[in-house]
PDB file of C-alpha atoms in Angstrom:
ATOM      1  CA  MET A  14       5.798  56.982  12.892  1.00 70.00           C
ATOM      2  CA  THR A  15       7.880  58.072  15.882  1.00 89.00           C
ATOM      3  CA  LEU A  16       6.155  57.854  19.243  1.00 95.00           C
ATOM      4  CA  ARG A  17       7.102  59.597  22.470  1.00 96.00           C
ATOM      5  CA  ALA A  18       7.853  56.260  24.152  1.00 98.00           C
ATOM      6  CA  ASP A  19       8.803  52.703  23.264  1.00 97.00           C
ATOM      7  CA  ALA A  20       7.069  51.009  26.220  1.00 98.00           C
ATOM      8  CA  ILE A  21       4.414  51.862  28.803  1.00 98.00           C
ATOM      9  CA  LEU A  22       4.390  50.878  32.481  1.00 98.00           C
ATOM     10  CA  PHE A  23       1.114  51.416  34.321  1.00 98.00           C
ATOM     11  CA  ASP A  24       0.286  51.701  37.967  1.00 98.00           C
ATOM     12  CA  LYS A  25      -2.904  49.744  38.707  1.00 97.00           C
ATOM     13  CA  ASP A  26      -5.158  51.388  41.289  1.00 94.00           C
ATOM     14  CA  GLY A  27      -6.180  54.910  40.382  1.00 95.00           C
ATOM     15  CA  THR A  28      -4.685  54.468  36.925  1.00 97.00           C
ATOM     16  CA  LEU A  29      -6.177  51.423  35.194  1.00 98.00           C
ATOM     17  CA  PHE A  30      -9.029  51.359  37.692  1.00 97.00           C
ATOM     18  CA  ASP A  31     -10.771  54.403  39.136  1.00 94.00           C
ATOM     19  CA  PHE A  32      -9.573  54.705  42.709  1.00 91.00           C
ATOM     20  CA  ARG A  33     -12.624  56.228  44.371  1.00 91.00           C
ATOM     21  CA  SER A  34     -15.200  53.963  42.758  1.00 90.00           C
ATOM     22  CA  THR A  35     -13.166  50.840  43.479  1.00 90.00           C
ATOM     23  CA  TRP A  36     -11.180  51.263  46.678  1.00 92.00           C
ATOM     24  CA  ASP A  37     -13.314  53.639  48.744  1.00 93.00           C
ATOM     25  CA  THR A  38     -16.160  51.149  48.441  1.00 90.00           C
ATOM     26  CA  TRP A  39     -13.922  48.190  49.250  1.00 93.00           C
ATOM     27  CA  ALA A  40     -12.336  49.912  52.254  1.00 94.00           C
ATOM     28  CA  GLY A  41     -15.691  50.766  53.813  1.00 94.00           C
ATOM     29  CA  THR A  42     -16.727  47.122  53.658  1.00 94.00           C
ATOM     30  CA  ILE A  43     -13.422  45.849  55.049  1.00 95.00           C
ATOM     31  CA  LEU A  44     -13.385  48.347  57.912  1.00 96.00           C
ATOM     32  CA  ALA A  45     -16.923  47.399  58.879  1.00 96.00           C
ATOM     33  CA  THR A  46     -15.977  43.716  58.843  1.00 96.00           C
ATOM     34  CA  LEU A  47     -12.907  44.229  61.009  1.00 97.00           C
ATOM     35  CA  SER A  48     -14.745  46.536  63.416  1.00 96.00           C
ATOM     36  CA  GLU A  49     -17.394  43.886  64.159  1.00 94.00           C
ATOM     37  CA  GLY A  50     -19.880  46.542  65.240  1.00 94.00           C
ATOM     38  CA  ASP A  51     -17.502  48.078  67.786  1.00 95.00           C
ATOM     39  CA  GLU A  52     -17.805  51.863  67.371  1.00 95.00           C
ATOM     40  CA  ALA A  53     -14.550  52.602  69.180  1.00 96.00           C
ATOM     41  CA  ARG A  54     -12.664  50.130  67.002  1.00 97.00           C
ATOM     42  CA  TRP A  55     -14.270  51.604  63.856  1.00 96.00           C
ATOM     43  CA  LYS A  56     -13.132  55.101  64.805  1.00 96.00           C
ATOM     44  CA  TRP A  57      -9.615  53.905  65.592  1.00 96.00           C
ATOM     45  CA  LEU A  58      -9.206  51.933  62.367  1.00 97.00           C
ATOM     46  CA  THR A  59     -10.569  54.672  60.123  1.00 97.00           C
ATOM     47  CA  GLY A  60      -8.227  57.172  61.743  1.00 96.00           C
ATOM     48  CA  ALA A  61      -5.244  54.845  61.447  1.00 96.00           C
ATOM     49  CA  ILE A  62      -5.519  54.565  57.658  1.00 96.00           C
ATOM     50  CA  GLY A  63      -6.960  57.974  56.839  1.00 96.00           C
ATOM     51  CA  TYR A  64     -10.453  56.855  55.866  1.00 96.00           C
ATOM     52  CA  CYS A  65     -13.124  59.512  56.349  1.00 95.00           C
ATOM     53  CA  PRO A  66     -16.601  58.105  57.134  1.00 94.00           C
ATOM     54  CA  GLU A  67     -18.197  61.464  56.348  1.00 94.00           C
ATOM     55  CA  ILE A  68     -17.099  61.329  52.712  1.00 92.00           C
ATOM     56  CA  GLY A  69     -17.110  57.536  52.537  1.00 93.00           C
ATOM     57  CA  GLY A  70     -13.555  57.338  51.306  1.00 93.00           C
ATOM     58  CA  PHE A  71      -9.861  57.886  51.835  1.00 94.00           C
ATOM     59  CA  LEU A  72      -8.490  61.313  52.592  1.00 92.00           C
ATOM     60  CA  PRO A  73      -5.887  62.488  50.037  1.00 87.00           C
ATOM     61  CA  SER A  74      -3.268  62.295  52.796  1.00 88.00           C
ATOM     62  CA  SER A  75      -4.079  58.663  53.637  1.00 93.00           C
ATOM     63  CA  PRO A  76      -0.944  56.513  53.993  1.00 91.00           C
ATOM     64  CA  ALA A  77      -2.947  53.576  52.665  1.00 91.00           C
ATOM     65  CA  ILE A  78      -3.346  55.006  49.158  1.00 88.00           C
ATOM     66  CA  ALA A  79       0.149  54.137  47.966  1.00 84.00           C
ATOM     67  CA  GLY A  80       1.018  51.669  50.715  1.00 87.00           C
ATOM     68  CA  THR A  81       1.580  47.943  50.379  1.00 90.00           C
ATOM     69  CA  ASN A  82      -0.798  45.485  52.004  1.00 92.00           C
ATOM     70  CA  ARG A  83       1.777  44.858  54.718  1.00 94.00           C
ATOM     71  CA  GLU A  84       2.218  48.569  55.406  1.00 94.00           C
ATOM     72  CA  VAL A  85      -1.547  49.042  55.686  1.00 95.00           C
ATOM     73  CA  ALA A  86      -1.828  45.971  57.905  1.00 96.00           C
ATOM     74  CA  ALA A  87       0.874  47.365  60.194  1.00 97.00           C
ATOM     75  CA  LEU A  88      -1.073  50.615  60.559  1.00 97.00           C
ATOM     76  CA  MET A  89      -4.257  48.762  61.501  1.00 97.00           C
ATOM     77  CA  LEU A  90      -2.768  46.038  63.683  1.00 97.00           C
ATOM     78  CA  PRO A  91      -2.604  47.956  67.011  1.00 97.00           C
ATOM     79  CA  GLY A  92      -6.389  48.341  66.878  1.00 96.00           C
ATOM     80  CA  LEU A  93      -7.052  44.664  66.200  1.00 97.00           C
ATOM     81  CA  PRO A  94      -6.257  42.508  69.236  1.00 94.00           C
ATOM     82  CA  GLY A  95      -5.941  38.851  68.373  1.00 94.00           C
ATOM     83  CA  TRP A  96      -4.688  39.467  64.845  1.00 97.00           C
ATOM     84  CA  SER A  97      -1.119  38.898  63.668  1.00 98.00           C
ATOM     85  CA  LEU A  98       0.555  41.022  61.014  1.00 97.00           C
ATOM     86  CA  ASP A  99       0.830  38.085  58.614  1.00 97.00           C
ATOM     87  CA  ARG A 100      -2.810  37.108  59.065  1.00 97.00           C
ATOM     88  CA  LEU A 101      -4.037  40.655  58.552  1.00 97.00           C
ATOM     89  CA  GLU A 102      -1.867  41.165  55.474  1.00 95.00           C
ATOM     90  CA  LYS A 103      -3.238  37.932  53.991  1.00 95.00           C
ATOM     91  CA  PHE A 104      -6.811  38.983  54.792  1.00 96.00           C
ATOM     92  CA  LEU A 105      -6.371  42.336  53.050  1.00 94.00           C
ATOM     93  CA  ALA A 106      -4.729  40.778  50.003  1.00 91.00           C
ATOM     94  CA  GLU A 107      -7.332  38.048  49.590  1.00 92.00           C
ATOM     95  CA  SER A 108     -10.287  40.386  50.063  1.00 93.00           C
ATOM     96  CA  ALA A 109      -8.780  42.847  47.556  1.00 90.00           C
ATOM     97  CA  GLU A 110      -8.929  40.189  44.838  1.00 90.00           C
ATOM     98  CA  THR A 111     -12.715  40.558  44.720  1.00 88.00           C
ATOM     99  CA  ALA A 112     -12.873  44.359  45.047  1.00 88.00           C
ATOM    100  CA  PRO A 113     -15.640  45.980  42.929  1.00 88.00           C
ATOM    101  CA  LEU A 114     -13.464  47.075  40.012  1.00 93.00           C
ATOM    102  CA  VAL A 115     -14.436  50.147  37.995  1.00 95.00           C
ATOM    103  CA  GLU A 116     -12.305  50.741  34.900  1.00 97.00           C
ATOM    104  CA  ALA A 117     -10.916  54.255  34.525  1.00 97.00           C
ATOM    105  CA  VAL A 118     -11.673  53.997  30.789  1.00 97.00           C
ATOM    106  CA  PRO A 119     -12.706  50.990  28.629  1.00 97.00           C
ATOM    107  CA  LEU A 120      -9.493  49.066  29.120  1.00 98.00           C
ATOM    108  CA  ALA A 121      -9.739  46.346  26.475  1.00 97.00           C
ATOM    109  CA  ALA A 122      -9.996  48.864  23.644  1.00 97.00           C
ATOM    110  CA  LEU A 123      -7.174  51.038  24.943  1.00 97.00           C
ATOM    111  CA  VAL A 124      -4.819  48.147  25.591  1.00 97.00           C
ATOM    112  CA  ALA A 125      -5.531  46.713  22.153  1.00 96.00           C
ATOM    113  CA  ARG A 126      -4.724  50.047  20.513  1.00 96.00           C
ATOM    114  CA  LEU A 127      -1.428  50.400  22.364  1.00 97.00           C
ATOM    115  CA  SER A 128      -0.450  46.811  21.666  1.00 96.00           C
ATOM    116  CA  LEU A 129      -1.280  47.208  17.977  1.00 95.00           C
ATOM    117  CA  ALA A 130       1.186  50.099  17.889  1.00 95.00           C
ATOM    118  CA  GLY A 131       3.889  47.672  19.040  1.00 95.00           C
ATOM    119  CA  LEU A 132       4.273  49.058  22.560  1.00 97.00           C
ATOM    120  CA  PRO A 133       5.230  46.530  25.264  1.00 98.00           C
ATOM    121  CA  LEU A 134       3.001  47.078  28.281  1.00 98.00           C
ATOM    122  CA  GLY A 135       3.518  46.418  31.966  1.00 98.00           C
ATOM    123  CA  VAL A 136       1.911  46.923  35.365  1.00 98.00           C
ATOM    124  CA  MET A 137       3.710  47.709  38.602  1.00 98.00           C
ATOM    125  CA  THR A 138       1.573  48.043  41.710  1.00 96.00           C
ATOM    126  CA  ASN A 139       2.213  48.250  45.425  1.00 94.00           C
ATOM    127  CA  ASP A 140      -0.629  45.738  45.746  1.00 91.00           C
ATOM    128  CA  SER A 141       0.268  42.041  45.640  1.00 92.00           C
ATOM    129  CA  HIS A 142       1.178  40.264  42.412  1.00 95.00           C
ATOM    130  CA  ARG A 143      -1.654  37.789  42.876  1.00 93.00           C
ATOM    131  CA  THR A 144      -4.228  40.558  43.293  1.00 93.00           C
ATOM    132  CA  ALA A 145      -2.870  42.400  40.261  1.00 95.00           C
ATOM    133  CA  GLN A 146      -3.195  39.302  38.102  1.00 96.00           C
ATOM    134  CA  ALA A 147      -6.715  38.678  39.401  1.00 94.00           C
ATOM    135  CA  HIS A 148      -7.796  42.244  38.583  1.00 96.00           C
ATOM    136  CA  LEU A 149      -6.268  42.247  35.105  1.00 97.00           C
ATOM    137  CA  SER A 150      -7.868  38.897  34.328  1.00 96.00           C
ATOM    138  CA  ALA A 151     -11.242  40.107  35.613  1.00 95.00           C
ATOM    139  CA  ALA A 152     -10.992  43.057  33.223  1.00 96.00           C
ATOM    140  CA  GLY A 153     -10.173  40.713  30.337  1.00 96.00           C
ATOM    141  CA  ILE A 154      -6.715  42.185  29.726  1.00 97.00           C
ATOM    142  CA  GLY A 155      -4.458  39.796  31.611  1.00 94.00           C
ATOM    143  CA  GLU A 156      -2.708  38.535  28.485  1.00 94.00           C
ATOM    144  CA  ALA A 157      -1.856  42.008  27.203  1.00 96.00           C
ATOM    145  CA  PHE A 158       0.956  42.730  29.651  1.00 98.00           C
ATOM    146  CA  ALA A 159       4.509  41.529  29.169  1.00 96.00           C
ATOM    147  CA  PHE A 160       5.347  42.309  32.790  1.00 98.00           C
ATOM    148  CA  VAL A 161       3.231  42.359  35.957  1.00 98.00           C
ATOM    149  CA  ALA A 162       4.812  43.035  39.333  1.00 97.00           C
ATOM    150  CA  GLY A 163       3.521  43.630  42.830  1.00 96.00           C
ATOM    151  CA  ALA A 164       5.290  44.810  45.946  1.00 93.00           C
ATOM    152  CA  ASP A 165       5.880  41.137  46.771  1.00 94.00           C
ATOM    153  CA  SER A 166       7.461  40.209  43.421  1.00 95.00           C
ATOM    154  CA  GLY A 167      11.034  40.629  44.607  1.00 96.00           C
ATOM    155  CA  PHE A 168      11.822  44.004  43.035  1.00 96.00           C
ATOM    156  CA  GLY A 169      10.694  46.225  45.903  1.00 95.00           C
ATOM    157  CA  ALA A 170       7.877  48.756  46.037  1.00 95.00           C
ATOM    158  CA  LYS A 171       7.377  52.279  44.726  1.00 96.00           C
ATOM    159  CA  PRO A 172       8.790  54.877  45.157  1.00 95.00           C
ATOM    160  CA  SER A 173      11.880  52.696  44.622  1.00 97.00           C
ATOM    161  CA  PRO A 174      12.908  52.713  40.959  1.00 98.00           C
ATOM    162  CA  GLU A 175      13.958  49.047  41.045  1.00 98.00           C
ATOM    163  CA  PRO A 176      10.653  47.455  39.925  1.00 98.00           C
ATOM    164  CA  LEU A 177      10.420  49.998  37.117  1.00 98.00           C
ATOM    165  CA  LEU A 178      13.925  49.202  35.944  1.00 98.00           C
ATOM    166  CA  ALA A 179      13.036  45.496  36.078  1.00 98.00           C
ATOM    167  CA  PHE A 180      10.265  46.226  33.546  1.00 98.00           C
ATOM    168  CA  SER A 181      12.695  48.141  31.359  1.00 98.00           C
ATOM    169  CA  ARG A 182      15.073  45.190  31.344  1.00 98.00           C
ATOM    170  CA  ALA A 183      12.283  42.676  30.763  1.00 98.00           C
ATOM    171  CA  VAL A 184      11.082  44.384  27.577  1.00 98.00           C
ATOM    172  CA  GLY A 185      14.474  45.619  26.377  1.00 98.00           C
ATOM    173  CA  ALA A 186      13.602  49.308  26.510  1.00 98.00           C
ATOM    174  CA  VAL A 187      15.901  52.174  27.462  1.00 98.00           C
ATOM    175  CA  PRO A 188      14.483  53.763  30.652  1.00 98.00           C
ATOM    176  CA  GLY A 189      14.333  57.195  29.053  1.00 98.00           C
ATOM    177  CA  ARG A 190      12.039  55.770  26.371  1.00 98.00           C
ATOM    178  CA  VAL A 191       9.638  54.224  28.896  1.00 98.00           C
ATOM    179  CA  ALA A 192       6.578  56.119  30.142  1.00 98.00           C
ATOM    180  CA  MET A 193       5.617  55.476  33.771  1.00 98.00           C
ATOM    181  CA  VAL A 194       1.911  56.236  34.111  1.00 98.00           C
ATOM    182  CA  GLY A 195       0.408  56.707  37.550  1.00 98.00           C
ATOM    183  CA  ASP A 196      -1.971  58.632  39.750  1.00 96.00           C
ATOM    184  CA  SER A 197       0.218  59.204  42.818  1.00 94.00           C
ATOM    185  CA  ALA A 198       3.401  60.975  43.803  1.00 94.00           C
ATOM    186  CA  HIS A 199       4.902  57.548  44.600  1.00 94.00           C
ATOM    187  CA  ASP A 200       4.423  56.461  40.975  1.00 97.00           C
ATOM    188  CA  LEU A 201       5.996  59.584  39.544  1.00 98.00           C
ATOM    189  CA  MET A 202       8.848  59.705  42.075  1.00 98.00           C
ATOM    190  CA  ALA A 203       9.724  56.142  41.100  1.00 98.00           C
ATOM    191  CA  GLY A 204       9.563  57.069  37.431  1.00 98.00           C
ATOM    192  CA  ARG A 205      11.837  60.055  37.893  1.00 98.00           C
ATOM    193  CA  ALA A 206      14.319  57.990  39.912  1.00 98.00           C
ATOM    194  CA  ALA A 207      14.366  55.374  37.134  1.00 98.00           C
ATOM    195  CA  GLY A 208      15.052  58.024  34.491  1.00 98.00           C
ATOM    196  CA  MET A 209      11.724  57.428  32.782  1.00 98.00           C
ATOM    197  CA  GLN A 210       9.149  59.780  31.344  1.00 98.00           C
ATOM    198  CA  THR A 211       6.407  60.420  33.889  1.00 98.00           C
ATOM    199  CA  VAL A 212       2.707  60.710  33.079  1.00 98.00           C
ATOM    200  CA  GLY A 213       0.261  61.669  35.816  1.00 98.00           C
ATOM    201  CA  VAL A 214      -3.453  60.865  35.596  1.00 98.00           C
ATOM    202  CA  LEU A 215      -6.327  62.331  37.591  1.00 97.00           C
ATOM    203  CA  THR A 216      -8.307  59.146  38.292  1.00 96.00           C
ATOM    204  CA  GLY A 217      -6.868  58.801  41.788  1.00 93.00           C
ATOM    205  CA  PRO A 218      -7.018  60.953  44.926  1.00 90.00           C
ATOM    206  CA  ALA A 219      -4.145  63.283  43.932  1.00 92.00           C
ATOM    207  CA  GLY A 220      -4.831  66.505  42.077  1.00 93.00           C
ATOM    208  CA  PRO A 221      -2.748  68.316  39.458  1.00 96.00           C
ATOM    209  CA  GLU A 222      -1.093  70.490  42.097  1.00 96.00           C
ATOM    210  CA  GLU A 223       0.488  67.372  43.632  1.00 95.00           C
ATOM    211  CA  LEU A 224       1.339  65.581  40.384  1.00 97.00           C
ATOM    212  CA  SER A 225       2.519  68.434  38.159  1.00 97.00           C
ATOM    213  CA  PRO A 226       5.896  68.993  39.858  1.00 97.00           C
ATOM    214  CA  LEU A 227       6.772  65.330  39.249  1.00 98.00           C
ATOM    215  CA  ALA A 228       5.146  64.765  35.866  1.00 98.00           C
ATOM    216  CA  ASP A 229       6.167  65.508  32.304  1.00 98.00           C
ATOM    217  CA  VAL A 230       2.453  65.726  31.587  1.00 98.00           C
ATOM    218  CA  VAL A 231      -0.775  65.369  33.582  1.00 98.00           C
ATOM    219  CA  LEU A 232      -3.685  63.800  31.694  1.00 98.00           C
ATOM    220  CA  PRO A 233      -7.311  63.480  32.767  1.00 98.00           C
ATOM    221  CA  ASP A 234      -7.110  59.690  32.404  1.00 98.00           C
ATOM    222  CA  ILE A 235      -5.233  57.024  30.452  1.00 98.00           C
ATOM    223  CA  GLY A 236      -7.661  57.417  27.575  1.00 97.00           C
ATOM    224  CA  ALA A 237      -5.619  60.472  26.586  1.00 98.00           C
ATOM    225  CA  LEU A 238      -2.414  58.423  26.240  1.00 98.00           C
ATOM    226  CA  PRO A 239      -2.681  57.625  22.504  1.00 97.00           C
ATOM    227  CA  GLU A 240      -2.826  61.304  21.564  1.00 96.00           C
ATOM    228  CA  TRP A 241       0.049  62.166  23.914  1.00 97.00           C
ATOM    229  CA  LEU A 242       2.130  59.324  22.482  1.00 97.00           C
ATOM    230  CA  GLY A 243       1.514  60.563  18.956  1.00 96.00           C
ATOM    231  CA  LEU A 244      -0.634  57.687  17.715  1.00 95.00           C
ATOM    232  CA  PRO A 245      -2.745  58.556  14.672  1.00 88.00           C
ATOM    233  CA  THR A 246      -6.398  59.252  15.347  1.00 79.00           C
ATOM    234  CA  GLY A 247      -9.202  57.141  13.967  1.00 60.00           C
TER     235      GLY A 247
END
């Protein structure tokens, strides 16, 4: 049986976990906490990170969607007198560990199927490494991944190809035989730059019109991966 890829590297938010159901809810709570009932501060903070109160979620153009915790903290900091960048980054990272996770598809079954096929699996997120590990453990799949990296793991952040190439080296796979799976342009740009196959999924804010130019294929969600890879059905 010859599969399309020898290893799979996943983005986390919007890929393993549904972005809207998880992060729109989390962001609303965090913004309310930081605003402390100050309407002017609420309006400033929501505007700074592209969160739309009317829809209760991030706008597709939000710089926070693919940003690191530090980048998001830097956007919010001018509206939060008394906070330091380091303190705000730590607050965002720690609060993200208990975000209300909603799996994009039943993850344990999918991960087990991919692992049974002999595919090394990894996760590379622009979130922190600690948060990534907490989320994977909460979903009961923490042990399934040979490689987990965050923006603070020492390899850089997407759209740099460096963390993707670190995964390739870690599992001994040729980049061209690795599939980078993600929901954002940042994920797919990194995959292209690393010379990997790029798989877009529609469980994040980006639509097919944004992902298609950068993707070898756009799938509705990661549940369609086995068929795309060429795994037998049943």
